[in-house]
Amino acid sequence: MRWAKYAGRDVIPLWVADMDFSAPPEVVDALQRRIASGLFGYGQPWPSLVEAVLEHCASEYAWTVEPDWLVWLPGLVSGLHVACRAVGDREHGGDGVFTATPVYPPFLSAPVESGRRLLTLPLVATESGWGWDFAAADALMRAARLFLLCHPHNPVGRAWREDELWQLAALAEKHDLVVCSDEIHCDLTFAGRHRPFATLSPEIAARTITLMAPSKTFNLAGLGCAFAIIPDSRLRAAFRAALHGIVPHVNALGLVACEAAYRHGAAWRRQLIDTLRAHAARVEQVVDGLPGLSMTSVEATFLAWIDCRGLGVEHPAALFERHGVGVSDGAAFGPGPAYAQYVRLNFGTTRALLDAALERIRTACGSP
Ligand SMILES: Cc1ncc(COP(=O)(O)O)c(C=O)c1O
């Protein structure tokens, strides 16, 4: 999808969030073995796969997950929609769904398409990075039933600190919110360990739907395999009821890739993170040197959120595209035109392509 958009044009495609790196060889081997069986009937998660997921949660996040907390999904976007349908009701204009912008666009569309009322709060940009206006969140959450949290946050690249998570948790408890925490980027944090929102306390776990997948980390998005972790049985039953008959089973190859990635992908992932950290530093260095552009430092993901307001150009994404770099248009990441002068750049590509793209951006900005 990413490359097809600009087929036949000299545009380096750094938009949708997948990478130019082959999946770990152990994943490719496992898939080839599975394909060699020639049998592709209905699949379902098997015990060693479930064990691989639970072991990953235990070793990476010190989180003891029970097997029956898992609900398998073909993708996280499905999970966001199902969460919106499972929590609250459509009566009286629909219950409110709270989220903070700029944010991955399905956070904005899923509530609306599910008949809910979208409540958005802008994150605040400071010298040290993007953060929360907790007082404003408190006020807005009054009308909400569900909180869609992006952790780490796409597109601003923040891996929320524990103190920030605790403040959000306190607000979720105060307003009796269900929290759907999209943690798809959690294995791509550059420093320290990821802290799942649900691990803050058993009470928080009981109101949380955590969405995870191996897809971003191991470049498996096209295989469609993800899962929700829902410790509370009532919430889990509501989630299952909302997806029943609509959301398909995960395909057999996605499940195979998931097990192989979690079991054998650790060394590959460490190397990937070193590469991404270096790429992030390169993007930051170039952006810092370009008058009119700015960004805060990336703590996780392979995405850079670049503020282009200083360029004085109405539509920076179109400008960069004309100069041969296809970035995501910031306008899609918030309501109205709030982020039209921002772009999101995917640096999950080779160093050569990244350098070429940054050179083109430099030219687009009129810098020699
Ligand atoms: C925060 C976030 N959630 C979900 C997705 C997509 O998930 P899926 O492809 O599993 O639907 C992305 C993809 O970029 C993402 O960044």
Tab-separated table of C-alpha atoms and ligand atoms in Angstrom:
chain	number	residue	atom	x	y	z
A	1	MET	CA	0.000	0.000	0.000
A	2	ARG	CA	2.769	2.397	0.985
A	3	TRP	CA	4.767	1.916	-2.221
A	4	ALA	CA	1.751	1.478	-4.521
A	5	LYS	CA	0.480	4.977	-3.748
A	6	TYR	CA	3.374	6.510	-5.689
A	7	ALA	CA	3.974	3.744	-8.249
A	8	GLY	CA	5.696	5.140	-11.313
A	9	ARG	CA	6.531	8.439	-9.579
A	10	ASP	CA	9.783	9.539	-8.030
A	11	VAL	CA	8.320	9.917	-4.541
A	12	ILE	CA	9.873	8.216	-1.509
A	13	PRO	CA	6.839	6.883	0.370
A	14	LEU	CA	7.199	7.627	4.083
A	15	TRP	CA	3.554	7.696	5.048
A	16	VAL	CA	1.538	4.660	6.300
A	17	ALA	CA	3.167	2.974	9.324
A	18	ASP	CA	4.927	-0.140	8.116
A	19	MET	CA	8.617	-0.590	7.518
A	20	ASP	CA	11.029	-1.481	4.716
A	21	PHE	CA	12.691	-4.212	6.798
A	22	SER	CA	12.060	-7.929	6.241
A	23	ALA	CA	10.506	-9.738	9.191
A	24	PRO	CA	12.867	-11.798	11.401
A	25	PRO	CA	14.185	-14.882	9.541
A	26	GLU	CA	12.637	-17.149	12.199
A	27	VAL	CA	9.230	-15.714	11.337
A	28	VAL	CA	9.764	-16.251	7.626
A	29	ASP	CA	10.923	-19.847	8.306
A	30	ALA	CA	7.884	-20.585	10.463
A	31	LEU	CA	5.574	-19.229	7.768
A	32	GLN	CA	7.300	-21.301	5.090
A	33	ARG	CA	6.919	-24.441	7.188
A	34	ARG	CA	3.249	-23.667	7.727
A	35	ILE	CA	2.679	-23.041	4.025
A	36	ALA	CA	4.416	-26.318	3.148
A	37	SER	CA	1.629	-28.175	4.976
A	38	GLY	CA	-0.752	-27.133	2.233
A	39	LEU	CA	-3.650	-27.092	4.709
A	40	PHE	CA	-5.369	-23.774	5.217
A	41	GLY	CA	-8.652	-24.578	6.911
A	42	TYR	CA	-10.063	-22.622	9.834
A	43	GLY	CA	-7.477	-21.988	12.487
A	44	GLN	CA	-7.619	-20.946	16.090
A	45	PRO	CA	-4.960	-19.928	18.598
A	46	TRP	CA	-3.190	-22.982	19.999
A	47	PRO	CA	-1.647	-23.481	23.455
A	48	SER	CA	1.998	-22.770	22.565
A	49	LEU	CA	0.951	-19.542	20.795
A	50	VAL	CA	-1.012	-18.377	23.823
A	51	GLU	CA	1.966	-19.323	25.987
A	52	ALA	CA	4.291	-17.239	23.766
A	53	VAL	CA	2.049	-14.178	24.212
A	54	LEU	CA	1.808	-14.674	27.982
A	55	GLU	CA	5.563	-15.181	28.271
A	56	HIS	CA	6.149	-12.024	26.249
A	57	CYS	CA	3.896	-10.052	28.610
A	58	ALA	CA	5.663	-11.548	31.624
A	59	SER	CA	9.216	-11.028	30.409
A	60	GLU	CA	8.793	-7.633	28.733
A	61	TYR	CA	6.340	-5.904	31.059
A	62	ALA	CA	6.331	-8.074	34.220
A	63	TRP	CA	2.619	-8.564	33.541
A	64	THR	CA	0.966	-11.856	34.495
A	65	VAL	CA	-1.824	-12.338	31.982
A	66	GLU	CA	-4.343	-15.163	32.271
A	67	PRO	CA	-5.001	-17.111	29.064
A	68	ASP	CA	-8.718	-16.392	29.110
A	69	TRP	CA	-8.138	-12.628	29.190
A	70	LEU	CA	-7.088	-12.779	25.516
A	71	VAL	CA	-9.478	-11.922	22.701
A	72	TRP	CA	-7.886	-12.398	19.276
A	73	LEU	CA	-8.460	-9.816	16.573
A	74	PRO	CA	-7.460	-9.350	12.930
A	75	GLY	CA	-6.248	-5.837	13.750
A	76	LEU	CA	-6.196	-3.077	16.293
A	77	VAL	CA	-8.450	-0.801	14.306
A	78	SER	CA	-11.137	-3.485	14.621
A	79	GLY	CA	-10.392	-3.457	18.342
A	80	LEU	CA	-10.920	0.316	18.578
A	81	HIS	CA	-14.266	0.044	16.807
A	82	VAL	CA	-15.355	-2.935	18.911
A	83	ALA	CA	-14.425	-1.076	22.107
A	84	CYS	CA	-16.531	1.911	21.025
A	85	ARG	CA	-19.500	-0.380	20.332
A	86	ALA	CA	-19.036	-2.432	23.521
A	87	VAL	CA	-18.974	0.511	25.933
A	88	GLY	CA	-21.892	2.868	26.484
A	89	ASP	CA	-24.972	3.148	24.293
A	90	ARG	CA	-26.282	5.049	21.326
A	91	GLU	CA	-29.212	6.602	23.160
A	92	HIS	CA	-29.369	10.388	23.515
A	93	GLY	CA	-26.701	11.032	20.900
A	94	GLY	CA	-24.313	8.357	22.137
A	95	ASP	CA	-21.979	8.297	25.107
A	96	GLY	CA	-18.805	10.319	24.870
A	97	VAL	CA	-15.467	8.864	23.826
A	98	PHE	CA	-12.504	10.878	25.021
A	99	THR	CA	-9.139	10.985	23.245
A	100	ALA	CA	-6.180	13.333	22.900
A	101	THR	CA	-4.958	14.830	19.633
A	102	PRO	CA	-3.016	14.748	17.411
A	103	VAL	CA	-3.753	11.036	17.187
A	104	TYR	CA	-3.826	8.101	14.779
A	105	PRO	CA	-6.921	8.915	12.658
A	106	PRO	CA	-9.065	5.829	13.526
A	107	PHE	CA	-9.175	7.132	17.122
A	108	LEU	CA	-11.271	9.969	15.674
A	109	SER	CA	-13.395	7.981	13.235
A	110	ALA	CA	-14.131	4.846	15.314
A	111	PRO	CA	-16.256	6.677	17.932
A	112	VAL	CA	-18.231	8.597	15.321
A	113	GLU	CA	-18.762	5.531	13.111
A	114	SER	CA	-19.932	3.662	16.219
A	115	GLY	CA	-22.597	6.245	17.024
A	116	ARG	CA	-20.667	7.777	19.916
A	117	ARG	CA	-19.819	11.395	20.637
A	118	LEU	CA	-16.168	12.254	20.093
A	119	LEU	CA	-14.497	14.408	22.765
A	120	THR	CA	-11.021	15.550	21.792
A	121	LEU	CA	-8.406	17.293	23.883
A	122	PRO	CA	-5.254	18.735	22.318
A	123	LEU	CA	-2.002	17.482	23.798
A	124	VAL	CA	0.264	20.349	24.796
A	125	ALA	CA	3.613	20.871	23.104
A	126	THR	CA	6.410	22.045	25.379
A	127	GLU	CA	10.177	22.291	24.977
A	128	SER	CA	10.547	18.883	26.578
A	129	GLY	CA	7.878	17.192	24.475
A	130	TRP	CA	4.159	16.634	24.142
A	131	GLY	CA	2.158	16.258	27.345
A	132	TRP	CA	-1.277	16.389	28.931
A	133	ASP	CA	-3.349	19.270	30.215
A	134	PHE	CA	-4.797	17.190	33.059
A	135	ALA	CA	-7.224	19.894	34.227
A	136	ALA	CA	-8.718	20.172	30.749
A	137	ALA	CA	-8.879	16.371	30.513
A	138	ASP	CA	-10.724	16.279	33.827
A	139	ALA	CA	-13.333	18.727	32.543
A	140	LEU	CA	-13.877	16.933	29.239
A	141	MET	CA	-14.005	13.435	30.702
A	142	ARG	CA	-17.184	14.295	32.614
A	143	ALA	CA	-19.178	13.559	29.465
A	144	ALA	CA	-17.270	10.398	28.538
A	145	ARG	CA	-17.726	6.669	29.125
A	146	LEU	CA	-14.664	5.495	27.195
A	147	PHE	CA	-11.113	6.808	26.965
A	148	LEU	CA	-9.056	5.827	23.919
A	149	LEU	CA	-5.434	6.052	25.040
A	150	CYS	CA	-2.536	5.721	22.600
A	151	HIS	CA	0.489	4.429	24.513
A	152	PRO	CA	3.091	4.967	23.121
A	153	HIS	CA	1.431	7.783	21.259
A	154	ASN	CA	1.194	7.896	17.484
A	155	PRO	CA	2.087	10.433	16.071
A	156	VAL	CA	3.915	12.442	18.766
A	157	GLY	CA	6.231	9.579	19.721
A	158	ARG	CA	5.787	9.836	23.481
A	159	ALA	CA	6.107	6.739	25.664
A	160	TRP	CA	3.971	7.980	28.557
A	161	ARG	CA	5.841	8.057	31.872
A	162	GLU	CA	4.495	6.265	34.898
A	163	ASP	CA	3.550	9.505	36.666
A	164	GLU	CA	1.558	10.590	33.608
A	165	LEU	CA	-0.177	7.199	33.448
A	166	TRP	CA	-1.089	7.461	37.130
A	167	GLN	CA	-2.665	10.877	36.614
A	168	LEU	CA	-4.685	9.535	33.699
A	169	ALA	CA	-5.666	6.511	35.781
A	170	ALA	CA	-6.877	8.751	38.609
A	171	LEU	CA	-9.053	10.655	36.144
A	172	ALA	CA	-10.385	7.419	34.635
A	173	GLU	CA	-11.395	6.280	38.121
A	174	LYS	CA	-12.888	9.642	39.042
A	175	HIS	CA	-15.092	9.618	35.931
A	176	ASP	CA	-15.658	5.859	35.938
A	177	LEU	CA	-14.278	5.420	32.423
A	178	VAL	CA	-13.400	2.281	30.560
A	179	VAL	CA	-9.928	2.776	29.084
A	180	CYS	CA	-9.027	1.236	25.753
A	181	SER	CA	-5.238	1.445	25.670
A	182	ASP	CA	-3.788	0.937	22.191
A	183	GLU	CA	-0.261	-0.314	22.878
A	184	ILE	CA	0.594	-1.481	19.353
A	185	HIS	CA	3.904	0.444	19.438
A	186	CYS	CA	4.894	-0.748	22.921
A	187	ASP	CA	7.764	-2.985	21.808
A	188	LEU	CA	9.368	-0.081	19.975
A	189	THR	CA	10.336	2.114	22.919
A	190	PHE	CA	13.892	3.431	22.695
A	191	ALA	CA	14.705	3.593	26.407
A	192	GLY	CA	13.430	1.723	29.430
A	193	ARG	CA	10.639	-0.739	29.740
A	194	HIS	CA	7.078	-0.311	28.511
A	195	ARG	CA	4.535	0.002	31.316
A	196	PRO	CA	1.125	-1.266	30.191
A	197	PHE	CA	-1.616	1.008	31.515
A	198	ALA	CA	-3.458	-2.021	32.910
A	199	THR	CA	-0.509	-2.947	35.144
A	200	LEU	CA	-0.876	0.171	37.306
A	201	SER	CA	-3.258	-1.613	39.697
A	202	PRO	CA	-5.851	-4.397	39.731
A	203	GLU	CA	-8.586	-1.745	39.841
A	204	ILE	CA	-7.198	-0.081	36.730
A	205	ALA	CA	-6.806	-3.468	35.019
A	206	ALA	CA	-10.508	-4.104	35.667
A	207	ARG	CA	-11.502	-1.052	33.623
A	208	THR	CA	-8.956	-1.518	30.821
A	209	ILE	CA	-8.993	-3.099	27.385
A	210	THR	CA	-5.377	-3.345	26.221
A	211	LEU	CA	-4.791	-3.741	22.491
A	212	MET	CA	-1.487	-5.225	21.358
A	213	ALA	CA	0.015	-6.932	18.306
A	214	PRO	CA	3.362	-8.052	16.931
A	215	SER	CA	2.534	-6.217	13.675
A	216	LYS	CA	4.352	-2.875	14.050
A	217	THR	CA	7.399	-4.295	15.766
A	218	PHE	CA	8.073	-7.166	13.405
A	219	ASN	CA	6.609	-5.633	10.232
A	220	LEU	CA	3.714	-8.090	9.982
A	221	ALA	CA	0.814	-5.675	9.491
A	222	GLY	CA	-0.339	-7.408	6.293
A	223	LEU	CA	-0.812	-10.674	8.179
A	224	GLY	CA	-3.557	-9.222	10.384
A	225	CYS	CA	-2.962	-10.654	13.847
A	226	ALA	CA	-3.647	-8.767	17.070
A	227	PHE	CA	-5.256	-9.311	20.446
A	228	ALA	CA	-7.049	-7.560	23.242
A	229	ILE	CA	-6.225	-8.292	26.881
A	230	ILE	CA	-9.321	-7.783	29.036
A	231	PRO	CA	-9.003	-8.995	32.648
A	232	ASP	CA	-12.567	-8.107	33.691
A	233	SER	CA	-15.013	-10.845	32.674
A	234	ARG	CA	-18.007	-8.531	32.207
A	235	LEU	CA	-16.070	-6.104	30.045
A	236	ARG	CA	-14.628	-9.034	28.102
A	237	ALA	CA	-18.102	-10.464	27.528
A	238	ALA	CA	-19.344	-7.080	26.255
A	239	PHE	CA	-16.330	-6.836	23.938
A	240	ARG	CA	-16.876	-10.369	22.625
A	241	ALA	CA	-20.574	-9.696	22.093
A	242	ALA	CA	-19.807	-6.547	20.085
A	243	LEU	CA	-17.461	-8.349	17.713
A	244	HIS	CA	-19.444	-11.556	17.357
A	245	GLY	CA	-20.376	-12.423	13.780
A	246	ILE	CA	-18.773	-9.278	12.344
A	247	VAL	CA	-15.061	-9.491	13.092
A	248	PRO	CA	-13.474	-12.498	11.359
A	249	HIS	CA	-11.098	-14.984	12.898
A	250	VAL	CA	-7.399	-14.271	12.653
A	251	ASN	CA	-5.933	-16.018	9.632
A	252	ALA	CA	-3.700	-19.019	10.217
A	253	LEU	CA	-0.520	-17.379	8.915
A	254	GLY	CA	-0.920	-14.367	11.188
A	255	LEU	CA	-1.079	-16.666	14.198
A	256	VAL	CA	2.038	-18.574	13.086
A	257	ALA	CA	3.957	-15.330	12.595
A	258	CYS	CA	2.832	-14.047	15.999
A	259	GLU	CA	4.203	-17.044	17.861
A	260	ALA	CA	7.505	-17.053	15.977
A	261	ALA	CA	7.969	-13.298	16.455
A	262	TYR	CA	7.420	-13.367	20.213
A	263	ARG	CA	9.436	-16.547	20.698
A	264	HIS	CA	12.402	-15.797	18.465
A	265	GLY	CA	12.339	-12.098	17.580
A	266	ALA	CA	14.133	-10.560	20.581
A	267	ALA	CA	17.594	-10.139	19.022
A	268	TRP	CA	16.122	-8.872	15.741
A	269	ARG	CA	14.034	-6.359	17.674
A	270	ARG	CA	17.046	-5.078	19.649
A	271	GLN	CA	18.848	-4.410	16.384
A	272	LEU	CA	15.776	-2.766	14.906
A	273	ILE	CA	15.494	-0.427	17.883
A	274	ASP	CA	19.164	0.585	17.509
A	275	THR	CA	18.490	1.387	13.865
A	276	LEU	CA	15.290	3.304	14.632
A	277	ARG	CA	16.957	5.259	17.429
A	278	ALA	CA	19.727	6.308	15.035
A	279	HIS	CA	17.175	7.212	12.350
A	280	ALA	CA	15.158	9.268	14.820
A	281	ALA	CA	18.307	11.144	15.837
A	282	ARG	CA	19.100	11.840	12.177
A	283	VAL	CA	15.590	13.164	11.489
A	284	GLU	CA	15.752	15.363	14.594
A	285	GLN	CA	19.163	16.692	13.582
A	286	VAL	CA	18.008	17.634	10.081
A	287	VAL	CA	14.712	19.117	11.296
A	288	ASP	CA	16.525	21.169	13.945
A	289	GLY	CA	18.744	22.613	11.232
A	290	LEU	CA	15.861	23.712	9.014
A	291	PRO	CA	14.286	27.091	9.751
A	292	GLY	CA	10.510	26.694	9.836
A	293	LEU	CA	10.514	23.056	10.980
A	294	SER	CA	10.601	21.684	14.500
A	295	MET	CA	9.899	18.468	16.360
A	296	THR	CA	10.266	17.042	19.817
A	297	SER	CA	12.357	14.011	20.457
A	298	VAL	CA	10.947	10.600	19.556
A	299	GLU	CA	10.784	8.118	22.451
A	300	ALA	CA	9.110	5.230	20.617
A	301	THR	CA	7.762	4.201	17.192
A	302	PHE	CA	9.277	4.862	13.776
A	303	LEU	CA	7.262	8.038	13.270
A	304	ALA	CA	8.324	11.675	13.490
A	305	TRP	CA	5.713	14.385	14.020
A	306	ILE	CA	7.073	17.522	12.403
A	307	ASP	CA	5.705	20.990	13.065
A	308	CYS	CA	5.967	22.927	9.784
A	309	ARG	CA	4.030	26.019	10.840
A	310	GLY	CA	7.175	28.137	10.612
A	311	LEU	CA	7.439	27.474	6.884
A	312	GLY	CA	4.441	29.685	6.233
A	313	VAL	CA	3.100	27.149	3.736
A	314	GLU	CA	-0.593	26.256	3.776
A	315	HIS	CA	-0.105	22.580	2.985
A	316	PRO	CA	3.385	21.264	3.828
A	317	ALA	CA	2.532	17.608	3.016
A	318	ALA	CA	1.730	18.655	-0.563
A	319	LEU	CA	4.935	20.712	-0.741
A	320	PHE	CA	7.057	17.720	0.321
A	321	GLU	CA	5.212	15.434	-2.086
A	322	ARG	CA	5.998	17.817	-4.939
A	323	HIS	CA	9.642	17.522	-3.902
A	324	GLY	CA	9.508	13.717	-3.891
A	325	VAL	CA	8.688	12.723	-0.300
A	326	GLY	CA	5.315	11.222	0.572
A	327	VAL	CA	4.550	11.967	4.219
A	328	SER	CA	1.244	11.701	6.097
A	329	ASP	CA	-0.755	14.911	6.114
A	330	GLY	CA	-1.126	16.159	9.687
A	331	ALA	CA	-4.696	17.345	8.995
A	332	ALA	CA	-5.997	13.773	9.423
A	333	PHE	CA	-4.705	13.575	13.007
A	334	GLY	CA	-7.118	15.984	14.610
A	335	PRO	CA	-10.385	17.844	14.195
A	336	GLY	CA	-10.712	20.594	11.600
A	337	PRO	CA	-7.550	22.192	10.310
A	338	ALA	CA	-5.738	22.024	13.682
A	339	TYR	CA	-2.773	20.009	12.394
A	340	ALA	CA	-2.815	20.864	8.673
A	341	GLN	CA	0.649	22.382	8.986
A	342	TYR	CA	2.163	19.296	10.563
A	343	VAL	CA	3.351	16.161	8.816
A	344	ARG	CA	4.158	12.663	10.022
A	345	LEU	CA	7.255	11.060	8.564
A	346	ASN	CA	7.839	7.310	8.743
A	347	PHE	CA	11.550	6.658	9.274
A	348	GLY	CA	11.215	2.855	9.269
A	349	THR	CA	13.161	2.676	6.040
A	350	THR	CA	16.758	2.205	4.923
A	351	ARG	CA	19.299	4.848	5.876
A	352	ALA	CA	19.924	5.584	2.198
A	353	LEU	CA	16.243	6.284	1.477
A	354	LEU	CA	15.855	8.267	4.679
A	355	ASP	CA	18.865	10.436	3.838
A	356	ALA	CA	17.575	10.966	0.300
A	357	ALA	CA	14.147	11.939	1.658
A	358	LEU	CA	15.643	14.354	4.193
A	359	GLU	CA	17.720	15.949	1.429
A	360	ARG	CA	14.547	16.473	-0.610
A	361	ILE	CA	12.811	17.991	2.420
A	362	ARG	CA	15.773	20.330	2.856
A	363	THR	CA	15.385	21.434	-0.766
A	364	ALA	CA	11.608	21.806	-0.334
A	365	CYS	CA	12.227	24.132	2.607
A	366	GLY	CA	14.417	26.279	0.408
A	367	SER	CA	17.599	25.457	2.307
A	368	PRO	CA	20.760	24.768	0.351
B	1	LIG	C1	-1.744	3.468	17.284
B	1	LIG	C2	-2.118	2.536	16.183
B	1	LIG	N1	-3.140	1.698	16.346
B	1	LIG	C3	-3.503	0.828	15.378
B	1	LIG	C4	-2.827	0.786	14.162
B	1	LIG	C5	-3.260	-0.168	13.089
B	1	LIG	O1	-3.510	-1.393	13.591
B	1	LIG	P1	-4.041	-2.594	12.684
B	1	LIG	O2	-3.261	-2.561	11.411
B	1	LIG	O3	-3.733	-3.773	13.535
B	1	LIG	O4	-5.492	-2.369	12.486
B	1	LIG	C6	-1.761	1.651	13.962
B	1	LIG	C7	-1.076	1.641	12.663
B	1	LIG	O5	-0.326	2.509	12.344
B	1	LIG	C8	-1.389	2.539	14.994
B	1	LIG	O6	-0.368	3.366	14.848
